[in-house]
Structure formats: structure tokens, C-alpha cells
PDB file of C-alpha atoms in Angstrom:
ATOM      1  CA  UNK D   1    -100.080 -15.529 120.304  1.00 80.00           C
ATOM      2  CA  UNK D   2     -96.232 -16.270 120.410  1.00 78.00           C
ATOM      3  CA  UNK D   3     -95.223 -12.839 118.760  1.00 83.00           C
ATOM      4  CA  UNK D   4     -97.043 -10.861 121.305  1.00 83.00           C
ATOM      5  CA  UNK D   5     -95.539 -12.780 124.267  1.00 83.00           C
ATOM      6  CA  UNK D   6     -92.039 -12.614 122.767  1.00 83.00           C
ATOM      7  CA  UNK D   7     -92.509  -8.710 122.376  1.00 85.00           C
ATOM      8  CA  UNK D   8     -93.203  -8.463 126.187  1.00 82.00           C
ATOM      9  CA  UNK D   9     -89.335  -9.266 126.765  1.00 80.00           C
ATOM     10  CA  UNK D  10     -88.359  -5.726 125.068  1.00 83.00           C
ATOM     11  CA  UNK D  11     -91.238  -3.781 126.166  1.00 85.00           C
ATOM     12  CA  UNK D  12     -91.790  -4.773 129.915  1.00 86.00           C
ATOM     13  CA  UNK D  13     -89.946  -1.787 131.235  1.00 82.00           C
ATOM     14  CA  UNK D  14     -91.830   0.643 129.112  1.00 81.00           C
ATOM     15  CA  UNK D  15     -95.084  -0.848 130.192  1.00 80.00           C
ATOM     16  CA  UNK D  16     -94.074  -0.739 133.822  1.00 85.00           C
ATOM     17  CA  UNK D  17     -93.443   2.961 133.598  1.00 84.00           C
ATOM     18  CA  UNK D  18     -97.261   3.436 133.239  1.00 85.00           C
ATOM     19  CA  UNK D  19     -97.707   1.843 136.784  1.00 86.00           C
ATOM     20  CA  UNK D  20     -97.492   3.968 139.718  1.00 87.00           C
ATOM     21  CA  UNK D  21     -95.283   3.144 142.896  1.00 87.00           C
ATOM     22  CA  UNK D  22     -98.119   1.490 144.872  1.00 87.00           C
ATOM     23  CA  UNK D  23     -98.863  -1.137 142.184  1.00 87.00           C
ATOM     24  CA  UNK D  24     -97.429  -4.521 142.057  1.00 88.00           C
ATOM     25  CA  UNK D  25     -97.354  -7.300 139.660  1.00 89.00           C
ATOM     26  CA  UNK D  26     -96.619 -10.845 139.052  1.00 90.00           C
ATOM     27  CA  UNK D  27     -95.999 -12.385 135.736  1.00 90.00           C
ATOM     28  CA  UNK D  28     -97.292 -15.992 134.677  1.00 90.00           C
ATOM     29  CA  UNK D  29     -96.349 -18.150 131.694  1.00 89.00           C
ATOM     30  CA  UNK D  30     -98.216 -20.937 130.541  1.00 88.00           C
ATOM     31  CA  UNK D  31     -96.663 -23.793 128.747  1.00 84.00           C
ATOM     32  CA  UNK D  32     -99.582 -26.109 127.469  1.00 77.00           C
ATOM     33  CA  UNK D  33    -100.213 -27.339 130.962  1.00 77.00           C
ATOM     34  CA  UNK D  34     -97.380 -25.970 133.090  1.00 83.00           C
ATOM     35  CA  UNK D  35     -97.845 -22.360 134.820  1.00 87.00           C
ATOM     36  CA  UNK D  36     -94.658 -20.684 135.631  1.00 87.00           C
ATOM     37  CA  UNK D  37     -94.400 -17.820 138.153  1.00 89.00           C
ATOM     38  CA  UNK D  38     -92.247 -15.060 138.668  1.00 87.00           C
ATOM     39  CA  UNK D  39     -91.481 -13.210 141.907  1.00 84.00           C
ATOM     40  CA  UNK D  40     -94.540 -12.308 143.719  1.00 83.00           C
ATOM     41  CA  UNK D  41     -95.781  -8.733 143.692  1.00 84.00           C
ATOM     42  CA  UNK D  42     -92.871  -7.077 141.910  1.00 89.00           C
ATOM     43  CA  UNK D  43     -92.785  -3.475 142.539  1.00 88.00           C
ATOM     44  CA  UNK D  44     -93.670  -0.901 139.536  1.00 86.00           C
ATOM     45  CA  UNK D  45     -89.810  -0.712 139.030  1.00 89.00           C
ATOM     46  CA  UNK D  46     -89.292  -0.803 135.078  1.00 88.00           C
ATOM     47  CA  UNK D  47     -85.968  -2.485 135.528  1.00 89.00           C
ATOM     48  CA  UNK D  48     -87.495  -5.052 138.071  1.00 90.00           C
ATOM     49  CA  UNK D  49     -90.289  -5.886 135.506  1.00 89.00           C
ATOM     50  CA  UNK D  50     -87.969  -6.045 132.683  1.00 88.00           C
ATOM     51  CA  UNK D  51     -85.725  -8.500 134.475  1.00 90.00           C
ATOM     52  CA  UNK D  52     -88.936 -10.551 135.802  1.00 90.00           C
ATOM     53  CA  UNK D  53     -90.559 -11.060 132.376  1.00 88.00           C
ATOM     54  CA  UNK D  54     -87.157 -11.729 130.863  1.00 88.00           C
ATOM     55  CA  UNK D  55     -86.710 -14.723 133.372  1.00 90.00           C
ATOM     56  CA  UNK D  56     -89.890 -15.951 133.022  1.00 89.00           C
ATOM     57  CA  UNK D  57     -89.852 -16.073 129.280  1.00 87.00           C
ATOM     58  CA  UNK D  58     -86.268 -17.641 129.412  1.00 87.00           C
ATOM     59  CA  UNK D  59     -87.166 -20.314 131.720  1.00 87.00           C
ATOM     60  CA  UNK D  60     -86.525 -23.777 129.614  1.00 82.00           C
ATOM     61  CA  UNK D  61     -90.299 -24.818 129.100  1.00 81.00           C
ATOM     62  CA  UNK D  62     -91.290 -21.332 128.200  1.00 82.00           C
ATOM     63  CA  UNK D  63     -88.519 -20.876 125.715  1.00 81.00           C
ATOM     64  CA  UNK D  64     -88.985 -24.017 124.285  1.00 80.00           C
ATOM     65  CA  UNK D  65     -92.544 -23.622 123.596  1.00 78.00           C
ATOM     66  CA  UNK D  66     -91.665 -20.035 122.010  1.00 77.00           C
ATOM     67  CA  UNK D  67     -89.434 -21.550 119.718  1.00 79.00           C
ATOM     68  CA  UNK D  68     -91.574 -24.644 118.657  1.00 80.00           C
ATOM     69  CA  UNK D  69     -94.951 -22.925 118.628  1.00 72.00           C
ATOM     70  CA  UNK D  70     -98.425 -23.834 120.125  1.00 71.00           C
ATOM     71  CA  UNK D  71     -99.464 -26.673 121.986  1.00 73.00           C
ATOM     72  CA  UNK D  72    -101.039 -29.279 120.186  1.00 73.00           C
ATOM     73  CA  UNK D  73    -103.277 -31.236 122.388  1.00 73.00           C
ATOM     74  CA  UNK D  74    -103.316 -29.489 125.726  1.00 79.00           C
ATOM     75  CA  UNK D  75    -103.918 -25.905 126.504  1.00 83.00           C
ATOM     76  CA  UNK D  76    -105.057 -25.766 129.834  1.00 88.00           C
ATOM     77  CA  UNK D  77    -105.904 -22.065 129.875  1.00 91.00           C
ATOM     78  CA  UNK D  78    -108.943 -22.082 132.075  1.00 92.00           C
ATOM     79  CA  UNK D  79    -107.009 -24.031 134.909  1.00 92.00           C
ATOM     80  CA  UNK D  80    -104.244 -21.643 134.724  1.00 92.00           C
ATOM     81  CA  UNK D  81    -106.380 -18.655 134.956  1.00 93.00           C
ATOM     82  CA  UNK D  82    -108.079 -20.049 137.850  1.00 94.00           C
ATOM     83  CA  UNK D  83    -104.940 -20.566 139.611  1.00 92.00           C
ATOM     84  CA  UNK D  84    -104.015 -16.940 139.214  1.00 93.00           C
ATOM     85  CA  UNK D  85    -107.314 -15.812 140.298  1.00 93.00           C
ATOM     86  CA  UNK D  86    -106.906 -17.757 143.360  1.00 91.00           C
ATOM     87  CA  UNK D  87    -103.472 -16.348 143.785  1.00 88.00           C
ATOM     88  CA  UNK D  88    -104.801 -12.909 143.082  1.00 86.00           C
ATOM     89  CA  UNK D  89    -107.569 -13.399 145.852  1.00 78.00           C
ATOM     90  CA  UNK D  90    -104.517 -13.248 148.561  1.00 75.00           C
ATOM     91  CA  UNK D  91    -103.273  -9.863 147.321  1.00 78.00           C
ATOM     92  CA  UNK D  92    -104.851  -6.710 148.914  1.00 75.00           C
ATOM     93  CA  UNK D  93    -106.391  -4.159 147.026  1.00 73.00           C
ATOM     94  CA  UNK D  94    -108.121  -4.167 143.379  1.00 74.00           C
ATOM     95  CA  UNK D  95    -106.918  -7.339 141.356  1.00 86.00           C
ATOM     96  CA  UNK D  96    -106.912  -7.935 137.607  1.00 90.00           C
ATOM     97  CA  UNK D  97    -105.224 -10.089 135.139  1.00 91.00           C
ATOM     98  CA  UNK D  98    -104.059  -9.584 131.593  1.00 92.00           C
ATOM     99  CA  UNK D  99    -104.090 -12.780 129.702  1.00 93.00           C
ATOM    100  CA  UNK D 100    -102.143 -12.681 126.316  1.00 91.00           C
ATOM    101  CA  UNK D 101    -104.217 -15.396 124.651  1.00 90.00           C
ATOM    102  CA  UNK D 102    -106.476 -16.294 121.670  1.00 88.00           C
ATOM    103  CA  UNK D 103    -108.697 -17.849 124.176  1.00 89.00           C
ATOM    104  CA  UNK D 104    -108.268 -21.450 123.270  1.00 86.00           C
ATOM    105  CA  UNK D 105    -108.733 -23.866 125.974  1.00 87.00           C
ATOM    106  CA  UNK D 106    -107.938 -27.570 125.286  1.00 86.00           C
ATOM    107  CA  UNK D 107    -108.470 -29.969 128.175  1.00 87.00           C
ATOM    108  CA  UNK D 108    -108.989 -27.925 131.500  1.00 90.00           C
ATOM    109  CA  UNK D 109    -111.211 -29.834 133.939  1.00 90.00           C
ATOM    110  CA  UNK D 110    -112.916 -26.615 134.656  1.00 90.00           C
ATOM    111  CA  UNK D 111    -115.284 -24.709 132.356  1.00 88.00           C
ATOM    112  CA  UNK D 112    -115.068 -20.969 131.397  1.00 84.00           C
ATOM    113  CA  UNK D 113    -118.476 -20.580 133.240  1.00 88.00           C
ATOM    114  CA  UNK D 114    -116.819 -21.824 136.589  1.00 93.00           C
ATOM    115  CA  UNK D 115    -113.765 -19.688 135.743  1.00 93.00           C
ATOM    116  CA  UNK D 116    -116.470 -16.647 135.387  1.00 92.00           C
ATOM    117  CA  UNK D 117    -118.132 -17.639 138.750  1.00 93.00           C
ATOM    118  CA  UNK D 118    -114.944 -17.904 140.849  1.00 94.00           C
ATOM    119  CA  UNK D 119    -113.259 -14.668 139.188  1.00 93.00           C
ATOM    120  CA  UNK D 120    -116.554 -12.863 139.971  1.00 90.00           C
ATOM    121  CA  UNK D 121    -116.777 -13.927 143.559  1.00 91.00           C
ATOM    122  CA  UNK D 122    -113.060 -13.184 144.160  1.00 91.00           C
ATOM    123  CA  UNK D 123    -113.432  -9.820 142.587  1.00 89.00           C
ATOM    124  CA  UNK D 124    -110.707 -10.270 139.808  1.00 92.00           C
ATOM    125  CA  UNK D 125    -111.245  -8.532 136.653  1.00 91.00           C
ATOM    126  CA  UNK D 126    -110.119 -10.516 133.490  1.00 94.00           C
ATOM    127  CA  UNK D 127    -108.628  -8.865 130.585  1.00 94.00           C
ATOM    128  CA  UNK D 128    -107.475 -10.249 127.319  1.00 93.00           C
ATOM    129  CA  UNK D 129    -104.882  -9.183 124.981  1.00 94.00           C
ATOM    130  CA  UNK D 130    -104.521 -10.873 121.306  1.00 92.00           C
ATOM    131  CA  UNK D 131    -103.759 -10.273 117.711  1.00 90.00           C
ATOM    132  CA  UNK D 132    -107.096 -11.418 116.460  1.00 80.00           C
ATOM    133  CA  UNK D 133    -109.170  -9.249 114.411  1.00 70.00           C
ATOM    134  CA  UNK D 134    -112.858  -8.943 115.495  1.00 62.00           C
ATOM    135  CA  UNK D 135    -114.502 -10.534 112.693  1.00 51.00           C
ATOM    136  CA  UNK D 136    -117.399 -12.895 113.407  1.00 51.00           C
ATOM    137  CA  UNK D 137    -117.094 -15.239 110.448  1.00 47.00           C
ATOM    138  CA  UNK D 138    -113.548 -15.866 111.576  1.00 51.00           C
ATOM    139  CA  UNK D 139    -112.348 -19.558 112.096  1.00 52.00           C
ATOM    140  CA  UNK D 140    -112.429 -19.888 116.214  1.00 52.00           C
ATOM    141  CA  UNK D 141    -115.027 -17.235 116.308  1.00 57.00           C
ATOM    142  CA  UNK D 142    -116.771 -19.017 118.707  1.00 64.00           C
ATOM    143  CA  UNK D 143    -113.839 -19.409 121.266  1.00 62.00           C
ATOM    144  CA  UNK D 144    -112.819 -15.824 120.604  1.00 61.00           C
ATOM    145  CA  UNK D 145    -116.426 -14.944 121.650  1.00 81.00           C
ATOM    146  CA  UNK D 146    -116.332 -17.173 124.739  1.00 86.00           C
ATOM    147  CA  UNK D 147    -113.257 -15.558 126.002  1.00 89.00           C
ATOM    148  CA  UNK D 148    -114.369 -12.188 125.001  1.00 91.00           C
ATOM    149  CA  UNK D 149    -117.779 -12.897 126.950  1.00 91.00           C
ATOM    150  CA  UNK D 150    -115.567 -14.262 130.073  1.00 92.00           C
ATOM    151  CA  UNK D 151    -113.585 -10.737 130.144  1.00 93.00           C
ATOM    152  CA  UNK D 152    -116.381  -8.572 129.895  1.00 92.00           C
ATOM    153  CA  UNK D 153    -118.716 -10.194 132.338  1.00 91.00           C
ATOM    154  CA  UNK D 154    -115.764  -9.803 135.050  1.00 91.00           C
ATOM    155  CA  UNK D 155    -115.324  -6.001 134.256  1.00 89.00           C
ATOM    156  CA  UNK D 156    -112.446  -6.477 131.640  1.00 91.00           C
ATOM    157  CA  UNK D 157    -112.581  -6.414 127.893  1.00 93.00           C
ATOM    158  CA  UNK D 158    -110.343  -8.070 125.248  1.00 93.00           C
ATOM    159  CA  UNK D 159    -107.668  -5.696 123.760  1.00 94.00           C
ATOM    160  CA  UNK D 160    -106.317  -6.054 120.410  1.00 94.00           C
ATOM    161  CA  UNK D 161    -102.343  -5.453 119.836  1.00 93.00           C
ATOM    162  CA  UNK D 162     -99.716  -6.356 117.262  1.00 92.00           C
ATOM    163  CA  UNK D 163     -95.998  -7.291 118.060  1.00 86.00           C
ATOM    164  CA  UNK D 164     -95.376  -3.596 117.554  1.00 90.00           C
ATOM    165  CA  UNK D 165     -98.029  -2.031 119.752  1.00 92.00           C
ATOM    166  CA  UNK D 166     -97.829  -4.354 122.848  1.00 90.00           C
ATOM    167  CA  UNK D 167     -96.254  -1.732 124.997  1.00 89.00           C
ATOM    168  CA  UNK D 168     -98.863   0.929 124.002  1.00 91.00           C
ATOM    169  CA  UNK D 169    -101.567  -1.734 124.626  1.00 92.00           C
ATOM    170  CA  UNK D 170    -100.414  -2.781 128.060  1.00 90.00           C
ATOM    171  CA  UNK D 171    -100.029   0.654 129.141  1.00 88.00           C
ATOM    172  CA  UNK D 172    -103.688   1.458 127.795  1.00 90.00           C
ATOM    173  CA  UNK D 173    -104.693  -1.473 129.773  1.00 89.00           C
ATOM    174  CA  UNK D 174    -103.232   0.208 132.997  1.00 87.00           C
ATOM    175  CA  UNK D 175    -104.990   3.443 132.023  1.00 86.00           C
ATOM    176  CA  UNK D 176    -108.361   1.468 131.508  1.00 87.00           C
ATOM    177  CA  UNK D 177    -107.896   0.027 135.188  1.00 82.00           C
ATOM    178  CA  UNK D 178    -107.389   3.429 136.673  1.00 79.00           C
ATOM    179  CA  UNK D 179    -110.400   4.956 134.822  1.00 77.00           C
ATOM    180  CA  UNK D 180    -112.556   2.076 136.108  1.00 67.00           C
ATOM    181  CA  UNK D 181    -111.034   1.013 139.190  1.00 52.00           C
ATOM    182  CA  UNK D 182    -108.967   2.170 142.131  1.00 46.00           C
ATOM    183  CA  UNK D 183    -105.767   0.078 141.837  1.00 42.00           C
TER     184      UNK D 183
END
């Protein structure tokens, strides 16, 4: 999902304009097995969100991964998501996570069902965003279905986006949250 992730650098400020003043966010990036975190609980200021996004994506590990492409043998997606769920548990108010990923995990020590249980117990709604079409016969459909099931069973869903529609889709995510939850 490299192109979607790269797009966030340009559109983060616009996406932040969909947030309300009481909203806060934290930005994370995963480089195979290393999870990088922005400042905690960034205010809904477009410039602050734009800067935090740029900082995270410019970190040496993340920038290198964006140039080189996907991890070959190690994508610890479930471990990273669990770490974020636990981090979010400490935050006041409703919590949700937007995960820009195709849902592939290679090597996490926990299963997606364990992640599902913890996210459910902690009250964190998981949302995904990727550029995969919803075709059952597609290669990796089982992984995609598992990711979609994980998101749906925690109160979220997987949103489809292209690099040109990331800002609109991220703003749609905020509107979905407002329609479902008080955030």
C-alpha cells in the first residue's frame, strides 16, 4: 500500500480539516517489524497533522521502506496493531484506528483472533484502508477476508481508496465515525 501511504504526506492537512477541535490523533508507521509513533494526541490542527505525518514518513526506516518496497519475510501487522490498541486504551473517549494495509501479516506472535479479542475488550474499532478491489477470486482473498472480518467484527470496515482519493476516503472515515460513535 506504498502509494496510499505516500499520499498521506500531501493530504494529511486536508484530512485534518474533517476533524473537530476536541479530536486528537496519533500517527504510526510500520516498517516490517519496527513501529514508529508521532507525538501523542496531536490536536486537530491541519498544520500539526501535516507536520506529524511528514515527520513520521521522513524517518530513515520508513523513508527507506517507501523507496524499496514491501517487506519480504516479516510484516508484523497484528503485533503492531495490538501495540496501538493498547496505546489507545490509555486515551479518553472513543477510540478507533485506521490501518492503511492490505491485511498481510508475516510472523506476528499473536493471531488475528487474539487481536480481535483485545480490540473488542478495549473498545477500539478497527478500520482498514487499501487499494484492493473486492473480488473473491483474487490472489490473497483469504488474507483480505480475514482483515475485513477483523475490522467489521470490532465495529469498523475496510475502505477502498486510490492515491488520488486518500484525502476524501480519510474524511469519509471521520464521517463514518461521527455517524456511528461519539468521538
